[in-house]
PDB file of C-alpha atoms in Angstrom:
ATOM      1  CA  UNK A   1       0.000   0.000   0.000  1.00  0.00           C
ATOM      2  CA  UNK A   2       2.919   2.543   1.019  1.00  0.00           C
ATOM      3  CA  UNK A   3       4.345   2.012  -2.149  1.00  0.00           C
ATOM      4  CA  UNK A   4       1.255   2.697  -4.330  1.00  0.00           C
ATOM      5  CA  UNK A   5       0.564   5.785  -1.977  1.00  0.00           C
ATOM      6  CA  UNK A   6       4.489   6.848  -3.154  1.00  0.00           C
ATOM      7  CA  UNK A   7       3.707   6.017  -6.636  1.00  0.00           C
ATOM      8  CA  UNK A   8       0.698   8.486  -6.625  1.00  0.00           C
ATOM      9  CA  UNK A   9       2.615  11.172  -5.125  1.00  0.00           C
ATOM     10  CA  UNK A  10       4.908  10.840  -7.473  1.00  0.00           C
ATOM     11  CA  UNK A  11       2.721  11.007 -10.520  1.00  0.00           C
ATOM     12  CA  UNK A  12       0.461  13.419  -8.642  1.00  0.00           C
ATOM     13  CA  UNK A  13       3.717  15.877  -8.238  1.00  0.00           C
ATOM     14  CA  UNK A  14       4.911  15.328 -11.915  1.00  0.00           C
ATOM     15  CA  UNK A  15       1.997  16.429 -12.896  1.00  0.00           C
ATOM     16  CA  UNK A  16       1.699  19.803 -10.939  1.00  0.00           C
ATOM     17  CA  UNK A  17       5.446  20.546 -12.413  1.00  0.00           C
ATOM     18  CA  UNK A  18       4.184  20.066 -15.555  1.00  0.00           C
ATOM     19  CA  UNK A  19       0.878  21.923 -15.630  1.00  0.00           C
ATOM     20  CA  UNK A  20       3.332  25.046 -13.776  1.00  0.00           C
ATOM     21  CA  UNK A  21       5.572  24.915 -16.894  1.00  0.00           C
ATOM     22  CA  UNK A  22       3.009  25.455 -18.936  1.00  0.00           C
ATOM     23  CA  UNK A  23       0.961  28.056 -16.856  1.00  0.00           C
ATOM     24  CA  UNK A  24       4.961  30.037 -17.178  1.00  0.00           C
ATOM     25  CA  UNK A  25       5.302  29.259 -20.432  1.00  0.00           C
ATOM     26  CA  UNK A  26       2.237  30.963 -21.400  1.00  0.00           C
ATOM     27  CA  UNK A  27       1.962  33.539 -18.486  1.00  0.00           C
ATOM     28  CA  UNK A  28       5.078  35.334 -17.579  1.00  0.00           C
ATOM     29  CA  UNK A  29       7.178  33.627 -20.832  1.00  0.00           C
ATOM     30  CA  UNK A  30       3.998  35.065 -23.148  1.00  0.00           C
ATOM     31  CA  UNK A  31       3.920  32.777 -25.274  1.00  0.00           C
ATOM     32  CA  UNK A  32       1.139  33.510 -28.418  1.00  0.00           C
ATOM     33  CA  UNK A  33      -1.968  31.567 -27.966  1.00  0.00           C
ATOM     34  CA  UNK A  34      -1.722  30.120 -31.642  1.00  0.00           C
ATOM     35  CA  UNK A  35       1.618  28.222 -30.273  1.00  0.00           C
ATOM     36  CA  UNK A  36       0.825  27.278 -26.917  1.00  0.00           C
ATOM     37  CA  UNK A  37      -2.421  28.145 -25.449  1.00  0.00           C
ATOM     38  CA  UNK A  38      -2.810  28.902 -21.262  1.00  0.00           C
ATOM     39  CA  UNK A  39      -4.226  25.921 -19.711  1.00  0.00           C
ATOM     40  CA  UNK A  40      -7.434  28.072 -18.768  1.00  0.00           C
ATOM     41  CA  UNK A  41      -8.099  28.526 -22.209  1.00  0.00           C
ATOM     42  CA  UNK A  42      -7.704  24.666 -22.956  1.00  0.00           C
ATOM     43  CA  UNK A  43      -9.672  23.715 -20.308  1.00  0.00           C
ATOM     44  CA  UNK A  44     -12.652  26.441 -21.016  1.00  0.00           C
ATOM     45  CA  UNK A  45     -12.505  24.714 -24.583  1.00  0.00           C
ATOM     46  CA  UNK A  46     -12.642  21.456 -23.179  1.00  0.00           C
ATOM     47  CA  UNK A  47     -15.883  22.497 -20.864  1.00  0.00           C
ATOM     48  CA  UNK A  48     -17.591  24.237 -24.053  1.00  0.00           C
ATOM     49  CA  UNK A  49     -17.719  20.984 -25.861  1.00  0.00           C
ATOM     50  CA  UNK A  50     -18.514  18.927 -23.387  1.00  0.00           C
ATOM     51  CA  UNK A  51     -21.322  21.019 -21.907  1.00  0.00           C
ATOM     52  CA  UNK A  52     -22.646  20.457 -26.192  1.00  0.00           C
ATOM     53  CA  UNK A  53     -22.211  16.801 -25.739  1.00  0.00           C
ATOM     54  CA  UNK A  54     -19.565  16.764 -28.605  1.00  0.00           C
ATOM     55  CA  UNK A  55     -17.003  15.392 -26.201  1.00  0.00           C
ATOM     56  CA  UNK A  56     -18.953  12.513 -25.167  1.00  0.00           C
ATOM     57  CA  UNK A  57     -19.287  11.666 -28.816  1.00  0.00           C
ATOM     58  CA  UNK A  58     -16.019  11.899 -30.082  1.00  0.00           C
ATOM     59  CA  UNK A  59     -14.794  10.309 -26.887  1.00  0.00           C
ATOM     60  CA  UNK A  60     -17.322   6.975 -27.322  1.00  0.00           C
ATOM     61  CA  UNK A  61     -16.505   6.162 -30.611  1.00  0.00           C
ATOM     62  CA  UNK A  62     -12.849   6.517 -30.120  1.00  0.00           C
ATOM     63  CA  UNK A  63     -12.894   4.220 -26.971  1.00  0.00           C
ATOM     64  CA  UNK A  64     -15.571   1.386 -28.519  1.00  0.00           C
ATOM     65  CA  UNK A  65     -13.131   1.022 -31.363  1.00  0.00           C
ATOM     66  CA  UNK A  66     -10.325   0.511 -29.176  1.00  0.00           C
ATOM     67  CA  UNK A  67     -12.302  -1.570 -26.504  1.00  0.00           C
ATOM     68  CA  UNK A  68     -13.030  -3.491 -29.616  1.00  0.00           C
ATOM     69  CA  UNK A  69      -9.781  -3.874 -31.379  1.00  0.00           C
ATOM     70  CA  UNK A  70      -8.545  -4.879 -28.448  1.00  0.00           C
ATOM     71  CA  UNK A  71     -10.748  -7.487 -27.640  1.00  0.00           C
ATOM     72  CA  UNK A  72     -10.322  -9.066 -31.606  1.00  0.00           C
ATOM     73  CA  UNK A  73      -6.236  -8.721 -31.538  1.00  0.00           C
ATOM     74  CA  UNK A  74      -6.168 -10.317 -27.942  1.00  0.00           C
ATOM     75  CA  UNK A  75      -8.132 -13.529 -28.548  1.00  0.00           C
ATOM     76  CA  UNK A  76      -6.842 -14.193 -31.958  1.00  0.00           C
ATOM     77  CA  UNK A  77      -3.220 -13.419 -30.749  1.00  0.00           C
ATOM     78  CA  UNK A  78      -3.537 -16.067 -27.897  1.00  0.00           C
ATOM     79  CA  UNK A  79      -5.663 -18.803 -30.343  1.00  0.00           C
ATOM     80  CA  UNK A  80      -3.071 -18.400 -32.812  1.00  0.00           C
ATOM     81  CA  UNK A  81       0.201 -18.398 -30.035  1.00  0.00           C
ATOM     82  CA  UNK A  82      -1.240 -21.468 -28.512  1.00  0.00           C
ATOM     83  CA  UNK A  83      -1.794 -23.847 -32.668  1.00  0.00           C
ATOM     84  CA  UNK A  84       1.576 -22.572 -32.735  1.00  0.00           C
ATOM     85  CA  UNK A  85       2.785 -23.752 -29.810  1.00  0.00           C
ATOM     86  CA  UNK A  86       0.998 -26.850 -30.124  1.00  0.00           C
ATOM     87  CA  UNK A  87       2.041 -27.573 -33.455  1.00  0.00           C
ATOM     88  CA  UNK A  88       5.448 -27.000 -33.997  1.00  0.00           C
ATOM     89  CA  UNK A  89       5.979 -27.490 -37.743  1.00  0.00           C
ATOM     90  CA  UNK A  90       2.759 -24.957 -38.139  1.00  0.00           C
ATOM     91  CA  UNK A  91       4.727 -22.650 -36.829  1.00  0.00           C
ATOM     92  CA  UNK A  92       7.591 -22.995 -39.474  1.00  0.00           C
ATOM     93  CA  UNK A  93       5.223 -22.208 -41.682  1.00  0.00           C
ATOM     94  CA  UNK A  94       3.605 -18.942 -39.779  1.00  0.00           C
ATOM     95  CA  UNK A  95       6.670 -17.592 -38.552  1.00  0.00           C
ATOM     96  CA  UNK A  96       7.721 -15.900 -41.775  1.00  0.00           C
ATOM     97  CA  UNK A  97       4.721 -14.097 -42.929  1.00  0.00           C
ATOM     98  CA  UNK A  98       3.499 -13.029 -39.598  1.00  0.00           C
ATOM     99  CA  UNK A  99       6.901 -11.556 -38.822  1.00  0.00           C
ATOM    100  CA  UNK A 100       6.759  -9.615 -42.701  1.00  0.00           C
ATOM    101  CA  UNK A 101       3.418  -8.607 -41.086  1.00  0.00           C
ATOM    102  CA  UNK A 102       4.294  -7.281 -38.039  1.00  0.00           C
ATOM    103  CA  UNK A 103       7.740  -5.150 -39.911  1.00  0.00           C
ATOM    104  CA  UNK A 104       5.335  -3.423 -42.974  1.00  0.00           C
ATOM    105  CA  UNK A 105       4.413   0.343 -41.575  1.00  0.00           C
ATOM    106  CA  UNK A 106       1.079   0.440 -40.382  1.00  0.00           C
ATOM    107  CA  UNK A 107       0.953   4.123 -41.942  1.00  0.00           C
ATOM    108  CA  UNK A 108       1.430   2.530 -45.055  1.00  0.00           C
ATOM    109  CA  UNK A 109      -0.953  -0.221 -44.134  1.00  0.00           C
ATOM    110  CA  UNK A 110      -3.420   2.416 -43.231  1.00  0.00           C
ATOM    111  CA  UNK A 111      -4.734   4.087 -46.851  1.00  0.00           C
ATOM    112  CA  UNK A 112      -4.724   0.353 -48.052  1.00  0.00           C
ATOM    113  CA  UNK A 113      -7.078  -0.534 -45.370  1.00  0.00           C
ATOM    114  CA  UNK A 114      -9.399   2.253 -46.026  1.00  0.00           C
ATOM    115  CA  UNK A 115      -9.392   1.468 -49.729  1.00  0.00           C
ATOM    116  CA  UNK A 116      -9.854  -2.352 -48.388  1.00  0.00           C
ATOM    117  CA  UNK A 117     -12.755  -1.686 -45.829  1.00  0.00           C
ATOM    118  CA  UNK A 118     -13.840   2.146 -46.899  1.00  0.00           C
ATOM    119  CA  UNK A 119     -14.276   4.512 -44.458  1.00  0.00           C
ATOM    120  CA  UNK A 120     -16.471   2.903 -42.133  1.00  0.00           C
ATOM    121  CA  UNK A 121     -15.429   1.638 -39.033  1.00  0.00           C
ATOM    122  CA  UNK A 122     -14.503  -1.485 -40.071  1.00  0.00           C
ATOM    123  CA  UNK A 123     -11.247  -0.437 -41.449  1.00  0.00           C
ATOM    124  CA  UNK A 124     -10.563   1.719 -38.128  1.00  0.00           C
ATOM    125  CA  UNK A 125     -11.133  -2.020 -36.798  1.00  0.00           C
ATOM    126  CA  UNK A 126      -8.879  -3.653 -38.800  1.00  0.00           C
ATOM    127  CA  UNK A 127      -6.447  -1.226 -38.214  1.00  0.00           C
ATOM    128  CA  UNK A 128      -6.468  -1.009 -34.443  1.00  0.00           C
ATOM    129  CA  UNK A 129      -6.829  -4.810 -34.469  1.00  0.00           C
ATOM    130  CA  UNK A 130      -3.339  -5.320 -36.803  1.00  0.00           C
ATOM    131  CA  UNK A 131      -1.869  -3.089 -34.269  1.00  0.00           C
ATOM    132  CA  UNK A 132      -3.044  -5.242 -31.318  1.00  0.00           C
ATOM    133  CA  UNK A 133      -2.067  -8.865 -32.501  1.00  0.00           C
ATOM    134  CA  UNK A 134       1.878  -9.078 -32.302  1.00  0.00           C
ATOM    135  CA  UNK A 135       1.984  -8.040 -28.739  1.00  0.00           C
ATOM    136  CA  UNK A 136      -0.177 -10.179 -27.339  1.00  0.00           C
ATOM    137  CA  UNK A 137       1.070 -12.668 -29.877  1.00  0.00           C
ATOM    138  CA  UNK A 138       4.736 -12.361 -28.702  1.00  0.00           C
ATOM    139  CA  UNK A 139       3.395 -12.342 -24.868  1.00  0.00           C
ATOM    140  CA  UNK A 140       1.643 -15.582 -25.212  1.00  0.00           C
ATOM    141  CA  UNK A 141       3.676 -17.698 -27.185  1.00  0.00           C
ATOM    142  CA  UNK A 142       6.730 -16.479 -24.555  1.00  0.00           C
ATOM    143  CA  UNK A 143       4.210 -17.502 -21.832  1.00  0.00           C
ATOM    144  CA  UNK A 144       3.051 -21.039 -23.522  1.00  0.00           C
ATOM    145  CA  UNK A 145       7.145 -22.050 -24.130  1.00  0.00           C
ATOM    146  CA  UNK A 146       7.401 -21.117 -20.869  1.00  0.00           C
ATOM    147  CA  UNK A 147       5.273 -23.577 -19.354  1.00  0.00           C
ATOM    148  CA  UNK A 148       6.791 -26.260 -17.057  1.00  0.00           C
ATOM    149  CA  UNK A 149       6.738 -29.433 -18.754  1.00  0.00           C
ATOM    150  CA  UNK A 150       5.856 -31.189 -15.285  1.00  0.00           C
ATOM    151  CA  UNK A 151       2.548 -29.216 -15.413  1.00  0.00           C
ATOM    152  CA  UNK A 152       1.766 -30.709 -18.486  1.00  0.00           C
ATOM    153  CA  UNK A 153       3.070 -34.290 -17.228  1.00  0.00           C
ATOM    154  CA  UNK A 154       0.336 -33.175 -14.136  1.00  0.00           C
ATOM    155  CA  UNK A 155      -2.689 -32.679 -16.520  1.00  0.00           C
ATOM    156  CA  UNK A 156      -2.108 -36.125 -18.302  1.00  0.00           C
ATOM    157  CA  UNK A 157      -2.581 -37.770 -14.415  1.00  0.00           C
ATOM    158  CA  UNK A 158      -5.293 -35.848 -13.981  1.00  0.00           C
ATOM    159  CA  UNK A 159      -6.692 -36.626 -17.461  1.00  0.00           C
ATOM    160  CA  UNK A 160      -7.990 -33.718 -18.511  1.00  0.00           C
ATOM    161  CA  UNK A 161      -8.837 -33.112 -21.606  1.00  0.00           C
ATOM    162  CA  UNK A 162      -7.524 -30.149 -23.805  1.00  0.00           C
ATOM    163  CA  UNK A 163      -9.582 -27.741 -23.098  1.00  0.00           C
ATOM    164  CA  UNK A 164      -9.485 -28.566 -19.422  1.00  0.00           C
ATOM    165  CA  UNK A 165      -5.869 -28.111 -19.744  1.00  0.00           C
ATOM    166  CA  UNK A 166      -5.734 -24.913 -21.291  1.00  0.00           C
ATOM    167  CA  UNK A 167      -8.080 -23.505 -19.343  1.00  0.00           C
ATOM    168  CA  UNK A 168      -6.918 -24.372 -15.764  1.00  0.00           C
ATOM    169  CA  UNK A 169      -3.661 -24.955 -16.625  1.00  0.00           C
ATOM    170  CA  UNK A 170      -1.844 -23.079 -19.647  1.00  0.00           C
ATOM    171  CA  UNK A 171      -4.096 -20.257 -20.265  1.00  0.00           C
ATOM    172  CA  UNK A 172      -3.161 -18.851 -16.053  1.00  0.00           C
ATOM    173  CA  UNK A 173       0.356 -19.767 -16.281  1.00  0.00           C
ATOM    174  CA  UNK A 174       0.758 -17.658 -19.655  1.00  0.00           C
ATOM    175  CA  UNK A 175      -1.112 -14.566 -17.984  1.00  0.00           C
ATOM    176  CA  UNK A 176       1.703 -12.360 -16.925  1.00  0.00           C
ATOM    177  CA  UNK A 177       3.472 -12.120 -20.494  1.00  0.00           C
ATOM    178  CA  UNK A 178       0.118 -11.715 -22.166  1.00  0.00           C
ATOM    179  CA  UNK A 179      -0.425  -9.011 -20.065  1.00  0.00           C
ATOM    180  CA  UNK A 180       2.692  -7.090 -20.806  1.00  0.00           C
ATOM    181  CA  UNK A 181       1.706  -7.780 -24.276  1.00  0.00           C
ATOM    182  CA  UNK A 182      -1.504  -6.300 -23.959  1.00  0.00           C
ATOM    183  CA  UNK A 183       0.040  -2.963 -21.889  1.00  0.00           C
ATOM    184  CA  UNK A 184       1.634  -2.823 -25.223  1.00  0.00           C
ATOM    185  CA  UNK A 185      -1.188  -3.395 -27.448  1.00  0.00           C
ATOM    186  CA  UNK A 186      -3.183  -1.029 -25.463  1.00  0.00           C
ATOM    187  CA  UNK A 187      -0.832   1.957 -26.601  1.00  0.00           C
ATOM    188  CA  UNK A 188      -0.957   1.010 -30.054  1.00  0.00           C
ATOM    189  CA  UNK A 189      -4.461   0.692 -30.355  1.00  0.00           C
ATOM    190  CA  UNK A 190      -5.324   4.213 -29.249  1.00  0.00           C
ATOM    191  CA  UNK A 191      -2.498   5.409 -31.419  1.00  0.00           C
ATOM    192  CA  UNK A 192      -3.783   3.104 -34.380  1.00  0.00           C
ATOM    193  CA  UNK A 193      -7.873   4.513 -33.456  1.00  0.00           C
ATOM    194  CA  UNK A 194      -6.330   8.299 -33.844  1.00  0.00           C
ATOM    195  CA  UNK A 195      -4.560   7.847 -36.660  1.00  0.00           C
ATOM    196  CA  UNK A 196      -7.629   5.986 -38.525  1.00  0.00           C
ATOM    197  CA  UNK A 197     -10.032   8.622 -37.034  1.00  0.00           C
ATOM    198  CA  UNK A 198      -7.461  11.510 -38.991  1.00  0.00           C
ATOM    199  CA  UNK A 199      -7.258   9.628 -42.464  1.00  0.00           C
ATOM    200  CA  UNK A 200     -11.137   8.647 -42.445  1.00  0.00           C
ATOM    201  CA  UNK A 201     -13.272   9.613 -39.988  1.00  0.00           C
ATOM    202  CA  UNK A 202     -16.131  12.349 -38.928  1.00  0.00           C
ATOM    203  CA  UNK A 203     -15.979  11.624 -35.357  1.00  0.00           C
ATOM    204  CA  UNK A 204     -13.339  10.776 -32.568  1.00  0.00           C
ATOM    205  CA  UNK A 205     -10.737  12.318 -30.957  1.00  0.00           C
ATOM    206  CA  UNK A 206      -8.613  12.274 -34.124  1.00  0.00           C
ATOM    207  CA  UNK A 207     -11.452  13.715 -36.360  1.00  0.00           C
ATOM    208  CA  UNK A 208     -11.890  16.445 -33.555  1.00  0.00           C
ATOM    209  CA  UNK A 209      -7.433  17.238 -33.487  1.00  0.00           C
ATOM    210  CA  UNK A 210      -7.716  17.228 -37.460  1.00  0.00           C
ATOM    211  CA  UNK A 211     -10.911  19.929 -37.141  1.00  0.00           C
ATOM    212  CA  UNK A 212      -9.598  21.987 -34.559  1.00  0.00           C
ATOM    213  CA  UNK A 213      -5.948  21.897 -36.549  1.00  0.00           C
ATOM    214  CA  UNK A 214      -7.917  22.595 -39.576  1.00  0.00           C
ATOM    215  CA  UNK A 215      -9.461  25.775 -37.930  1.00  0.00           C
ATOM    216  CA  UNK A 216      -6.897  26.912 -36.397  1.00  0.00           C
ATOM    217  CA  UNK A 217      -8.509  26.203 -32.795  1.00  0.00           C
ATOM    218  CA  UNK A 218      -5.356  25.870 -30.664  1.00  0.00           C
ATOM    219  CA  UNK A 219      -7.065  25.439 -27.401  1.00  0.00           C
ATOM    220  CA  UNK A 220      -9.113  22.944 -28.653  1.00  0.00           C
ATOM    221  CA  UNK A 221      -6.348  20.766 -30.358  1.00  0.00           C
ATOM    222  CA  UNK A 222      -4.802  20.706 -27.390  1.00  0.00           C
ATOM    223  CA  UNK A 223      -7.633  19.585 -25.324  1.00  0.00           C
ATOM    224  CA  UNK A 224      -8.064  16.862 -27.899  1.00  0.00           C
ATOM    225  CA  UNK A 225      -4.342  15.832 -27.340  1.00  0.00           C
ATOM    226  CA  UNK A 226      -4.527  15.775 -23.643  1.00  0.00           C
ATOM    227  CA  UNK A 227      -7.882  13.792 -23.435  1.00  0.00           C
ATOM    228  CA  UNK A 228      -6.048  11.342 -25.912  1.00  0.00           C
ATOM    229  CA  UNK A 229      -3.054  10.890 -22.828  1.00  0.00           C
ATOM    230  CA  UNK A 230      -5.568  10.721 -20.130  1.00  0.00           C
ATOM    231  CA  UNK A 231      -7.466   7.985 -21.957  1.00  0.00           C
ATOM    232  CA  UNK A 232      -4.077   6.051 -22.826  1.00  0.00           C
ATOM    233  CA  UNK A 233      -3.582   6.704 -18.630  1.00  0.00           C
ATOM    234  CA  UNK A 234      -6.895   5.243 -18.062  1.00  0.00           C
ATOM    235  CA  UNK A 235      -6.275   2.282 -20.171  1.00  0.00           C
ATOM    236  CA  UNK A 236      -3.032   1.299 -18.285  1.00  0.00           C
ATOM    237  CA  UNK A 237      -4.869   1.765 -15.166  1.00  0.00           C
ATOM    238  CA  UNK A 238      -7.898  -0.531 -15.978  1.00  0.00           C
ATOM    239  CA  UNK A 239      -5.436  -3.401 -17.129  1.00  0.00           C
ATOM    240  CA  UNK A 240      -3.386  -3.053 -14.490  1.00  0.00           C
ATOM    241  CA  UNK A 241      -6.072  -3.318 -12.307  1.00  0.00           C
ATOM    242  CA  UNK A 242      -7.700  -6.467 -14.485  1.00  0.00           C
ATOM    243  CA  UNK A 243      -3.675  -8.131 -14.030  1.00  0.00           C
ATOM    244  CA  UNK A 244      -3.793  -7.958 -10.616  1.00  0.00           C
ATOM    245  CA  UNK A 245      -7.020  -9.690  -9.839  1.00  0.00           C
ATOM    246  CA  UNK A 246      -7.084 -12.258 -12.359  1.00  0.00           C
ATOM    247  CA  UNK A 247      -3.071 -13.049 -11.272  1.00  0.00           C
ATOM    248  CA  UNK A 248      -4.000 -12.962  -7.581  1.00  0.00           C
ATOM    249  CA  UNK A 249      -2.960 -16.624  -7.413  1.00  0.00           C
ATOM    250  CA  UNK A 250       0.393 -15.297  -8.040  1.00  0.00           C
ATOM    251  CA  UNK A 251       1.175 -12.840  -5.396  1.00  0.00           C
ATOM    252  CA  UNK A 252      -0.643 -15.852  -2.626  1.00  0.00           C
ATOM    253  CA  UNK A 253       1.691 -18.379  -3.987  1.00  0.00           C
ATOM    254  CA  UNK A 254       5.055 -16.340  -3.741  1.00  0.00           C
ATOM    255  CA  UNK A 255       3.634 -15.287  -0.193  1.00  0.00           C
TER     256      UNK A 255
END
């Protein structure tokens, strides 16, 4: 507990330096509002749209596409990690073209997608989903090689089937490296959602920077930007939270 109350301190005073900078920078520096706006005026043009109800908009359709995304790129990274790791000489044959996958730019990948999908959400979808995959990909495949082959020779005396055995047994033990794959995934998706929401998009938080950029609406670019960190923030927070009760087990078997 001490160390979580240190941790917010921490954050909590990195954040007041920060947010002082900025009040200098623009105050007593006088800075010109079209560089760096005050962060009064960011704030008053975060309040004006959300009092409209255009925040909670852009906001929900940025965050179901993520939500989603991640939900597709986790399960199919783990399904595929575990054939993989199952069947060896399938993954001779996988290796190669998920690796040239994972190395072609997904900025490239992008304007194919649209063309691919059009400019519905689907393509934001695949997008944020092709961003997702290798993490959790890498994460479980380390966590299903890493399995202790006595676990395994447990399951057989147990005789559990195979979906027994993934479920109580492989699935939990490969946890903690998913997890740090998903962390990962997590970043990349919101990145991925803002970048499809600027190339093709009339909502979200990237439709809203491109508008206010567009416009020439400083403030409100910048309130787009921050609620962008503050909802990569909350996303850490909820799976770190999510890690540490489904890997419970963990901490009550060290102790």
């Amino acid at each position: 507990m001490s160390g979580r109350f240190s941790a917010a301190v921490d954050y909590t005073l990195a954040l007041a330096v920060l947010l002082f900078a900025w009040w200098f920078a623009t105050g007593p520096m006088g800075l010109p509002t079209y560089l760096l706006p005050s962060p009064l005026r960011t704030w008053n043009a975060l309040v004006t749209i959300a009092l409209t109800g255009e925040l909670w908009r852009h906001l929900g359709f940025t965050l179901q596409n993520i939500v989603l995304g991640l939900i597709l790129g986790c399960i199919a990274g783990i399904a595929i990690a575990y054939v993989m790791t199952r069947f060896p000489k399938l993954a001779v044959w996988l290796d190669g073209p998920l690796v040239i996958l994972q190395t072609a730019p997904k900025i490239a990948l992008a304007p194919l997608f649209i063309v691919w999908f059009g400019f519905g959400v689907l393509s934001k979808i695949v997008l944020i989903f092709s961003l997702v995959f290798f993490p959790v990909f890498v994460g479980a495949v380390a966590g299903f090689r890493a399995l202790d082959p006595k676990m395994k020779d447990l399951s057989k005396l147990l005789g559990l089937s195979s979906i027994q055995r993934f479920r109580q047994i492989e699935l939990p033990a490969a946890m903690p490296e998913i997890f740090v794959g998903l962390k990962i995934g997590a970043v990349q998706a919101l990145v991925g959602a803002v970048l499809a929401e600027w190339m093709s998009g009339k909502v979200g938080l990237g439709y809203l920077m491109t508008f206010a950029s567009a416009t020439y609406k400083t403030p409100l670019l910048f309130a787009a930007v921050l609620l962008t960190v503050v909802l990569g923030l909350l996303l850490h927070v909820a799976l770190t939270i999510l890690e540490r009760r489904l890997l419970s087990w963990k901490g009550a078997a060290r102790g």
